[in-house]
GROMACS .gro file of C-alpha atoms in nm:
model
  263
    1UNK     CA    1   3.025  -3.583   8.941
    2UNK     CA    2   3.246  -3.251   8.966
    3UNK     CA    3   3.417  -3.379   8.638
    4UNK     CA    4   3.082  -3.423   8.495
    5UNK     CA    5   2.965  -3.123   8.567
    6UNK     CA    6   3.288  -2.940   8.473
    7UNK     CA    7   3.252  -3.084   8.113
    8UNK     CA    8   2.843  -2.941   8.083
    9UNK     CA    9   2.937  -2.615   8.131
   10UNK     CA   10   3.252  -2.585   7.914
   11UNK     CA   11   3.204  -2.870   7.635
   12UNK     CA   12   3.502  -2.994   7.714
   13UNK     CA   13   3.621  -3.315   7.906
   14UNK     CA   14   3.846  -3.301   8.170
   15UNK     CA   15   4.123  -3.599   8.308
   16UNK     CA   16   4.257  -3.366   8.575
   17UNK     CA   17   4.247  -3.020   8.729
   18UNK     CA   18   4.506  -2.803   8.888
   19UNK     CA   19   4.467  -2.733   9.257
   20UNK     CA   20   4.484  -2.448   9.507
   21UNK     CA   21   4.835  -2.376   9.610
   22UNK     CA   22   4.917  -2.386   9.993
   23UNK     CA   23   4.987  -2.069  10.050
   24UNK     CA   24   4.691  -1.895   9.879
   25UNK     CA   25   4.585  -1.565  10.032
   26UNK     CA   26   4.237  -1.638  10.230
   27UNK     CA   27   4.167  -1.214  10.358
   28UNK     CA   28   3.810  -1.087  10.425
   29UNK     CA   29   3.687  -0.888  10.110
   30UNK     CA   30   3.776  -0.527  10.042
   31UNK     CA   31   3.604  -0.267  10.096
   32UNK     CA   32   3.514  -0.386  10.463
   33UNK     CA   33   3.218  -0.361  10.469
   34UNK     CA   34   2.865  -0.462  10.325
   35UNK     CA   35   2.697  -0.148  10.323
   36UNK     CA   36   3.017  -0.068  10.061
   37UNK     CA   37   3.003  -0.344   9.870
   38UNK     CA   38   2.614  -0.285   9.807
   39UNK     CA   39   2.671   0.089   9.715
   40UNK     CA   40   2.933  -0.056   9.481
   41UNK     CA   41   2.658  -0.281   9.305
   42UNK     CA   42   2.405  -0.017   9.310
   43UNK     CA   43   2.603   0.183   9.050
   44UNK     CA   44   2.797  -0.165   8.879
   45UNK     CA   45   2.590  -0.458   8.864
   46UNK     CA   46   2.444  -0.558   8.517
   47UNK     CA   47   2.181  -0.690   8.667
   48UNK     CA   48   2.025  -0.353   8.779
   49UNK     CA   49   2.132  -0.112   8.504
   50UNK     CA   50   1.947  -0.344   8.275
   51UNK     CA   51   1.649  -0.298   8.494
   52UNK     CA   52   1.667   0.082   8.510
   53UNK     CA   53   1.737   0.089   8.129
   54UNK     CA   54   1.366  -0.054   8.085
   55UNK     CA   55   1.210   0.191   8.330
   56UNK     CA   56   1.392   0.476   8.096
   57UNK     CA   57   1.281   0.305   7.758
   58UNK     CA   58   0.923   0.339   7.887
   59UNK     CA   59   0.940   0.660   8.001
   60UNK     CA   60   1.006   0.782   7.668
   61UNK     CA   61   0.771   0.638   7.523
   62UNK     CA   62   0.529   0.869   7.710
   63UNK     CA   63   0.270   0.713   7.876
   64UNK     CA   64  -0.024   0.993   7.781
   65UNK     CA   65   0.141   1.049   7.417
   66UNK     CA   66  -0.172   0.920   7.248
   67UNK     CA   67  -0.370   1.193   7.421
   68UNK     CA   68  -0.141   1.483   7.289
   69UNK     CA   69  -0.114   1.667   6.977
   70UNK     CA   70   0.138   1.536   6.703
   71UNK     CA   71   0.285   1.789   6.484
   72UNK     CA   72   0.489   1.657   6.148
   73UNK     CA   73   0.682   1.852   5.942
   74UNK     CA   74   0.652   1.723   5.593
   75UNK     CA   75   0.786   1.861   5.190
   76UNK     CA   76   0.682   1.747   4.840
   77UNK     CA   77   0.829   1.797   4.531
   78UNK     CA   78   0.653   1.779   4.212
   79UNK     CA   79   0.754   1.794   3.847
   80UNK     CA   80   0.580   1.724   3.495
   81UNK     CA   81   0.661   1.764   3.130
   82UNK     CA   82   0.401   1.901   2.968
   83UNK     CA   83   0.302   2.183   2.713
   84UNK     CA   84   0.072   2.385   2.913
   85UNK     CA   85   0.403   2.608   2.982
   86UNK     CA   86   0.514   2.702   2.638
   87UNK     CA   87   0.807   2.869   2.766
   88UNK     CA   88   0.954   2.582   3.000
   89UNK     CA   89   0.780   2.284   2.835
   90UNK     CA   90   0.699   2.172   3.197
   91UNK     CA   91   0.550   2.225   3.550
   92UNK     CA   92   0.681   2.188   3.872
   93UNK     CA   93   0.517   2.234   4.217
   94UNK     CA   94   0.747   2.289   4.568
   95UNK     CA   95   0.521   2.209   4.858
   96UNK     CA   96   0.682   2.262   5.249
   97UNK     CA   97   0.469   2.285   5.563
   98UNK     CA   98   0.383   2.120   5.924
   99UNK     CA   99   0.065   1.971   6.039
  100UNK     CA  100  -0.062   1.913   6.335
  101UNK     CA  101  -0.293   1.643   6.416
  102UNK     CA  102  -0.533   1.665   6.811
  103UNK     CA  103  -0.667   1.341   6.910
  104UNK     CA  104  -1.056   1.360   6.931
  105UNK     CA  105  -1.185   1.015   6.932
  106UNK     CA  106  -1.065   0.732   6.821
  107UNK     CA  107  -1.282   0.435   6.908
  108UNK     CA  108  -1.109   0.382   7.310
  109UNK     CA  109  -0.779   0.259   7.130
  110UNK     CA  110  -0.615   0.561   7.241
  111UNK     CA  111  -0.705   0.527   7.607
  112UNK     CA  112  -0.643   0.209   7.554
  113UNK     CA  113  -0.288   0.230   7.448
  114UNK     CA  114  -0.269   0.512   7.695
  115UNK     CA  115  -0.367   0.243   8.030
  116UNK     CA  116  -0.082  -0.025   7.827
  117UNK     CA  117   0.238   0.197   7.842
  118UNK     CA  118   0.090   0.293   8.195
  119UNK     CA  119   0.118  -0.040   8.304
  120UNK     CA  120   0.431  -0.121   8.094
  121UNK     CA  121   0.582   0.144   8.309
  122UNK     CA  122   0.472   0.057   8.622
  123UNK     CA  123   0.572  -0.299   8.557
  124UNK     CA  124   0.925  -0.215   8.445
  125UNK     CA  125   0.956   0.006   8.757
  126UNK     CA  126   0.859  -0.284   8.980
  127UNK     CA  127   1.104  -0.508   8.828
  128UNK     CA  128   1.363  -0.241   8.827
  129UNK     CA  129   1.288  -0.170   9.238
  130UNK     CA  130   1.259  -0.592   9.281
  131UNK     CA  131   1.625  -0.647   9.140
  132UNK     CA  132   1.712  -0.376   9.347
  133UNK     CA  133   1.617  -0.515   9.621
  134UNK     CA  134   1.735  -0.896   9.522
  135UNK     CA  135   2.089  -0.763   9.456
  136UNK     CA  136   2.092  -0.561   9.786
  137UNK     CA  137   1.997  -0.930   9.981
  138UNK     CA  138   2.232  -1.111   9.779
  139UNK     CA  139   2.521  -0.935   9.825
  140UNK     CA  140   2.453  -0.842  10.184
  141UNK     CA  141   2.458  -1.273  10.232
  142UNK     CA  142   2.741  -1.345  10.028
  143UNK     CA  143   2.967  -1.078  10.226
  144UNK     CA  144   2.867  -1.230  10.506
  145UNK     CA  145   2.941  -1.570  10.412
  146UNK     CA  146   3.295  -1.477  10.288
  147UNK     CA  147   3.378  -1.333  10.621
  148UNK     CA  148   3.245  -1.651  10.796
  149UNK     CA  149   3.447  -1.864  10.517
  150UNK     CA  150   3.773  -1.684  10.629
  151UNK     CA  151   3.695  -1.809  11.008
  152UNK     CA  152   3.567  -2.126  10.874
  153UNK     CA  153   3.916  -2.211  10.714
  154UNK     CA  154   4.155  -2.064  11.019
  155UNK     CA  155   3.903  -2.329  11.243
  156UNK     CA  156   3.976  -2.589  10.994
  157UNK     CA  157   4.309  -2.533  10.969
  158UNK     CA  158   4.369  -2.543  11.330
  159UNK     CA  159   4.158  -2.923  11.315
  160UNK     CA  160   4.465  -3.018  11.100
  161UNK     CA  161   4.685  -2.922  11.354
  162UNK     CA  162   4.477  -3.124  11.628
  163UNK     CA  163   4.414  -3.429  11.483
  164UNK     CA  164   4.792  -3.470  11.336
  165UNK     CA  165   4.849  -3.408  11.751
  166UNK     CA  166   4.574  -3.726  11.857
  167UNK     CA  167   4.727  -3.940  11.566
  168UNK     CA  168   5.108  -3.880  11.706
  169UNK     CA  169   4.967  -3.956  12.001
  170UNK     CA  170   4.750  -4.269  11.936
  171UNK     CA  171   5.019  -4.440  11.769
  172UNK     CA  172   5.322  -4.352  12.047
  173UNK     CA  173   5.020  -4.530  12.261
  174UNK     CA  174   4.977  -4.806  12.029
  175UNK     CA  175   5.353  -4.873  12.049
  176UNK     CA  176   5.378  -4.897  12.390
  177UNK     CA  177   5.032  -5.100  12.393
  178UNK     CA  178   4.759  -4.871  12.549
  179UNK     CA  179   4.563  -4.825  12.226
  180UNK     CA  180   4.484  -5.098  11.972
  181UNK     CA  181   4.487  -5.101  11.610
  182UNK     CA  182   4.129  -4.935  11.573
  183UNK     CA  183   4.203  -4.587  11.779
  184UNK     CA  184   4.498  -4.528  11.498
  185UNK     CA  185   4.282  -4.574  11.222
  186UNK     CA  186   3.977  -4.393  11.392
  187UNK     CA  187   4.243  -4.120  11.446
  188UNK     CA  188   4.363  -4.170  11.112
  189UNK     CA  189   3.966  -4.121  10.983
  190UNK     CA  190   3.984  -3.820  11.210
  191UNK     CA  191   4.275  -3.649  11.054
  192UNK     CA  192   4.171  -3.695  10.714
  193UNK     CA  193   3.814  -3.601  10.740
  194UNK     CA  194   3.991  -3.245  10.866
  195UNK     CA  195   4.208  -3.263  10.592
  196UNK     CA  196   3.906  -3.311  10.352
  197UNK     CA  197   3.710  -2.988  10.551
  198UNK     CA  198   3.983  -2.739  10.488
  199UNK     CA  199   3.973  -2.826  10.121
  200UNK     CA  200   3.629  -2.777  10.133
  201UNK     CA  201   3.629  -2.449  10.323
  202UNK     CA  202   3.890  -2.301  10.091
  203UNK     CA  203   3.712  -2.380   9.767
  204UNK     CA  204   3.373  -2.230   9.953
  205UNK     CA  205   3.615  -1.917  10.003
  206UNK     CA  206   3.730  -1.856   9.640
  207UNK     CA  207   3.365  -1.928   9.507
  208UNK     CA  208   3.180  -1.735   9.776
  209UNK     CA  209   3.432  -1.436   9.693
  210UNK     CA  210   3.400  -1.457   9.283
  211UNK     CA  211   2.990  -1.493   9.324
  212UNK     CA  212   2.991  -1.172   9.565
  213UNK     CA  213   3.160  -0.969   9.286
  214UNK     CA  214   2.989  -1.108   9.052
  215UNK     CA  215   2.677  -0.999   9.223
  216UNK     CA  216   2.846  -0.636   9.294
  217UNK     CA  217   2.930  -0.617   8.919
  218UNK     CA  218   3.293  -0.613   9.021
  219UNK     CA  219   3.398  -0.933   8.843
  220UNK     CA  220   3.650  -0.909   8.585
  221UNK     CA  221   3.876  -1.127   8.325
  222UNK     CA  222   4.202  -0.989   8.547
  223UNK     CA  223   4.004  -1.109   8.889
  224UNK     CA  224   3.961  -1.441   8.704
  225UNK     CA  225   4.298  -1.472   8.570
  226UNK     CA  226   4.443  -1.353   8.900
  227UNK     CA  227   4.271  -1.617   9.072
  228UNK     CA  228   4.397  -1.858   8.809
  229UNK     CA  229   4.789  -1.779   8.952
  230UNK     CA  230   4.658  -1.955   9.221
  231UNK     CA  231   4.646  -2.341   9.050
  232UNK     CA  232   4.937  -2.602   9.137
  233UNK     CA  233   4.962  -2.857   8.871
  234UNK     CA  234   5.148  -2.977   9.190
  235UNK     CA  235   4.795  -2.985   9.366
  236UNK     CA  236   4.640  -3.198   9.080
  237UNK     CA  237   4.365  -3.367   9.087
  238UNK     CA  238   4.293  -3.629   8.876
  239UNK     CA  239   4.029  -3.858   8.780
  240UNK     CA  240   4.300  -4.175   8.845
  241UNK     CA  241   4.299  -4.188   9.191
  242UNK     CA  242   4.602  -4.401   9.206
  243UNK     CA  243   4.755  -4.081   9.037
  244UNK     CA  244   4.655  -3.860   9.295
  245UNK     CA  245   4.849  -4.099   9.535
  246UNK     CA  246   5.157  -4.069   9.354
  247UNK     CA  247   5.171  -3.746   9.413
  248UNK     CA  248   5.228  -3.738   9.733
  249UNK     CA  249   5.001  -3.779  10.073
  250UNK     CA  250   4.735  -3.531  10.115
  251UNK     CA  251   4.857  -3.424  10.438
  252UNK     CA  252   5.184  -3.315  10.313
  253UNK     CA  253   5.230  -2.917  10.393
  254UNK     CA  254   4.901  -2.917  10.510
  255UNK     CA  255   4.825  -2.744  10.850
  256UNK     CA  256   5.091  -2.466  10.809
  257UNK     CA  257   4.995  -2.150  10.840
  258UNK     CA  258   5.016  -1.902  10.473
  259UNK     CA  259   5.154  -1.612  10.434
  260UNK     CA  260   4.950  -1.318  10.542
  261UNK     CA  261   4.799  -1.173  10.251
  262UNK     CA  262   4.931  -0.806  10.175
  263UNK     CA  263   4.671  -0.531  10.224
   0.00000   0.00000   0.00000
């Protein structure tokens, strides 16, 4: 279904994908802290400058315009060949002013107009002050859940660690007779279901972090392309699951603990 999905979105079909090296860097986000991050989208996100753009666009239209005076400059410029001027053979007339025109009374289409750009202001103020508000939530939740998602994968990783230990130890007991055939492949179950968990919180990591800068208007072609130098065509995986096994067991190098990302 991932595949399937994968190919919707880019229009393209997909045999294989490259995986998430080992040793990728899995920090809490910087700046530290949330009350940063949503200053940072306040003044970035896309999202909410499009929102105060409309609140500007009706402002200038000017809500109680149609109640004001206009004044319009205008010019005309006339010329004609006649023979009423026997010396030039024609006439020409230069014309330059301004007028100014005062709404009276205009049937209630000017108050009318007047109460539309009112409300077309008021409504692109409320939108404006709702994605505010939506971005603020938003990113306040997704910081939060990247910080969790950096515990989440030290826990997991530490699972890996635990249930290699009970396997070791279920089969040394199965060798010696004190534990049967099913506790090594419950183990077994046990082990790779902790395998499968740290993959999962990982992934949740690296999407959690691109949607919160996203959100912050903070996400960029270089974060993308950074995150990119991540992918192990080592780490493959591949619609032909029998490929995947050739590769190598899942559980290789898994369970060690990364390099400590720099600061």
């Amino acid at each position: 279904m991932s595949f399937e999905a994968l190919e919707r979105l880019t229009g393209k079909q997909y045999d294989s994908i490259d995986g998430l090296a080992d040793d990728l860097p899995i920090a809490s986000p910087k700046p530290a802290t949330r009350d940063d991050w949503v200053n940072l989208a306040m003044t970035s996100s896309p999202s909410i400058r499009y929102a105060e753009a409309g609140v500007d666009v009706a402002k200038r239209r000017g809500h109680r315009a149609g109640h004001l005076p206009t004044l319009n400059a205008y010019a005309d410029y006339a010329y004609s060949d006649n023979d009423i001027d026997a010396l030039r053979g024609h006439n020409e007339n230069v014309e330059v002013g301004v007028q100014a025109n005062l709404p009276i009374y205009s049937g209630g289409s000017t108050s009318a107009s007047v109460r539309q750009n009112t409300y077309s202001l008021e409504s692109t103020q409320y939108d404006f002050e709702d994605q505010r508000r939506y971005t603020t939530q938003q990113v306040r939740s997704l910081f939060t859940q990247v910080v969790n998602d950096v515990e989440s994968v030290d826990a997991q990783r530490e699972a890996i660690v635990s249930s290699r230990s009970a396997l070791e130890a279920t089969r040394a007991g199965y060798e010696v007779g004190t534990r049967n055939i099913v506790d090594v492949l419950n183990a077994e179950q046990s082990l790779y279901e902790s395998i499968s968990n740290y993959a999962d919180a990982r992934y949740t990591y690296v999407t959690d972090l691109l949607q919160l800068r996203q959100q912050a208007g903070v996400l960029s072609l270089d974060v993308i392309r950074g995150t990119n130098q991540w992918l192990r065509d080592s780490k493959r995986v591949s619609l032909d699951l029998a490929d995947t096994q050739r590769r190598g067991s899942p559980t290789d190098d898994i369970g060690a603990r990364p390099t400590p990302p720099t600061p």
